[in-house]
């Protein structure tokens, strides 16, 4: 795989840490975990770790589950109350 140039980014300080902004177009989402490694030549590699939980990795962030349930006429969690549930 060939490297792709993403731009030049400035390192800044936030508290006791140094921060580099990650461009949005590289398919990393808020909450993802990443690892960094540094070679003997000083090159730093940034590697997103696999986050297989779609509820946490943002994969379903734009899905309207309630709308889908209504369209499919599924009442899970939306049943009419009877008796003393309240």
Short mmCIF file of C-alpha atoms in Angstrom, two decimals:
data_model
loop_
_atom_site.label_atom_id
_atom_site.label_comp_id
_atom_site.label_asym_id
_atom_site.label_seq_id
_atom_site.Cartn_x
_atom_site.Cartn_y
_atom_site.Cartn_z
CA UNK A 1 0.00 0.00 0.00
CA UNK A 2 1.37 3.37 -0.98
CA UNK A 3 1.47 6.20 1.56
CA UNK A 4 -0.85 9.13 0.95
CA UNK A 5 0.09 12.68 1.96
CA UNK A 6 -2.52 14.10 4.36
CA UNK A 7 -1.01 17.53 4.96
CA UNK A 8 1.10 19.31 7.56
CA UNK A 9 -0.26 19.56 11.10
CA UNK A 10 0.94 21.56 14.09
CA UNK A 11 1.60 19.89 17.43
CA UNK A 12 -0.06 21.79 20.30
CA UNK A 13 -0.29 21.35 24.03
CA UNK A 14 -3.47 20.41 25.90
CA UNK A 15 -2.84 20.10 29.62
CA UNK A 16 0.12 17.77 30.09
CA UNK A 17 -0.28 16.15 26.65
CA UNK A 18 0.76 17.01 23.13
CA UNK A 19 -2.03 16.91 20.53
CA UNK A 20 -2.08 16.57 16.75
CA UNK A 21 -5.40 17.03 14.95
CA UNK A 22 -6.48 14.00 12.89
CA UNK A 23 -8.08 14.90 9.54
CA UNK A 24 -11.71 13.77 9.23
CA UNK A 25 -11.21 12.07 5.85
CA UNK A 26 -9.08 9.17 7.13
CA UNK A 27 -12.00 7.09 8.45
CA UNK A 28 -11.34 7.42 12.19
CA UNK A 29 -14.29 8.12 14.47
CA UNK A 30 -14.70 9.74 17.87
CA UNK A 31 -14.06 7.12 20.55
CA UNK A 32 -11.91 4.85 18.35
CA UNK A 33 -8.70 3.56 19.89
CA UNK A 34 -5.39 4.00 18.08
CA UNK A 35 -1.82 2.88 18.64
CA UNK A 36 1.37 4.81 17.90
CA UNK A 37 4.80 3.34 17.23
CA UNK A 38 8.09 5.03 16.48
CA UNK A 39 10.82 3.44 14.39
CA UNK A 40 14.55 3.85 14.93
CA UNK A 41 14.50 6.39 12.08
CA UNK A 42 12.07 8.59 14.07
CA UNK A 43 9.05 7.88 11.86
CA UNK A 44 5.84 7.76 13.90
CA UNK A 45 3.09 5.42 12.73
CA UNK A 46 -0.53 5.87 13.71
CA UNK A 47 -2.69 2.73 13.51
CA UNK A 48 -6.43 2.58 14.27
CA UNK A 49 -7.24 -0.48 16.34
CA UNK A 50 -10.15 -2.63 15.28
CA UNK A 51 -13.29 -1.54 17.08
CA UNK A 52 -15.81 -4.24 16.26
CA UNK A 53 -18.62 -2.86 18.42
CA UNK A 54 -20.83 -0.89 16.00
CA UNK A 55 -22.74 0.68 18.92
CA UNK A 56 -19.52 2.35 20.07
CA UNK A 57 -17.64 3.00 16.82
CA UNK A 58 -20.29 5.26 15.25
CA UNK A 59 -21.29 2.83 12.49
CA UNK A 60 -24.98 3.12 13.47
CA UNK A 61 -24.93 6.83 14.39
CA UNK A 62 -27.13 7.80 11.43
CA UNK A 63 -29.59 4.88 11.62
CA UNK A 64 -33.18 5.66 12.66
CA UNK A 65 -34.00 2.45 14.55
CA UNK A 66 -37.31 3.75 15.92
CA UNK A 67 -38.42 4.70 12.39
CA UNK A 68 -37.43 1.26 11.10
CA UNK A 69 -39.35 -0.45 13.90
CA UNK A 70 -42.43 1.65 13.16
CA UNK A 71 -42.17 0.90 9.42
CA UNK A 72 -41.83 -2.85 10.12
CA UNK A 73 -44.66 -2.63 12.67
CA UNK A 74 -42.46 -3.95 15.47
CA UNK A 75 -43.60 -2.78 18.90
CA UNK A 76 -40.68 -3.81 21.07
CA UNK A 77 -40.42 -1.21 23.81
CA UNK A 78 -43.44 0.67 22.50
CA UNK A 79 -46.25 -1.67 23.59
CA UNK A 80 -49.49 -0.25 24.92
CA UNK A 81 -49.42 -0.29 28.69
CA UNK A 82 -51.94 -2.52 30.43
CA UNK A 83 -52.26 -3.06 34.14
CA UNK A 84 -49.94 -1.44 36.71
CA UNK A 85 -46.69 -0.89 34.75
CA UNK A 86 -46.73 2.80 35.56
#
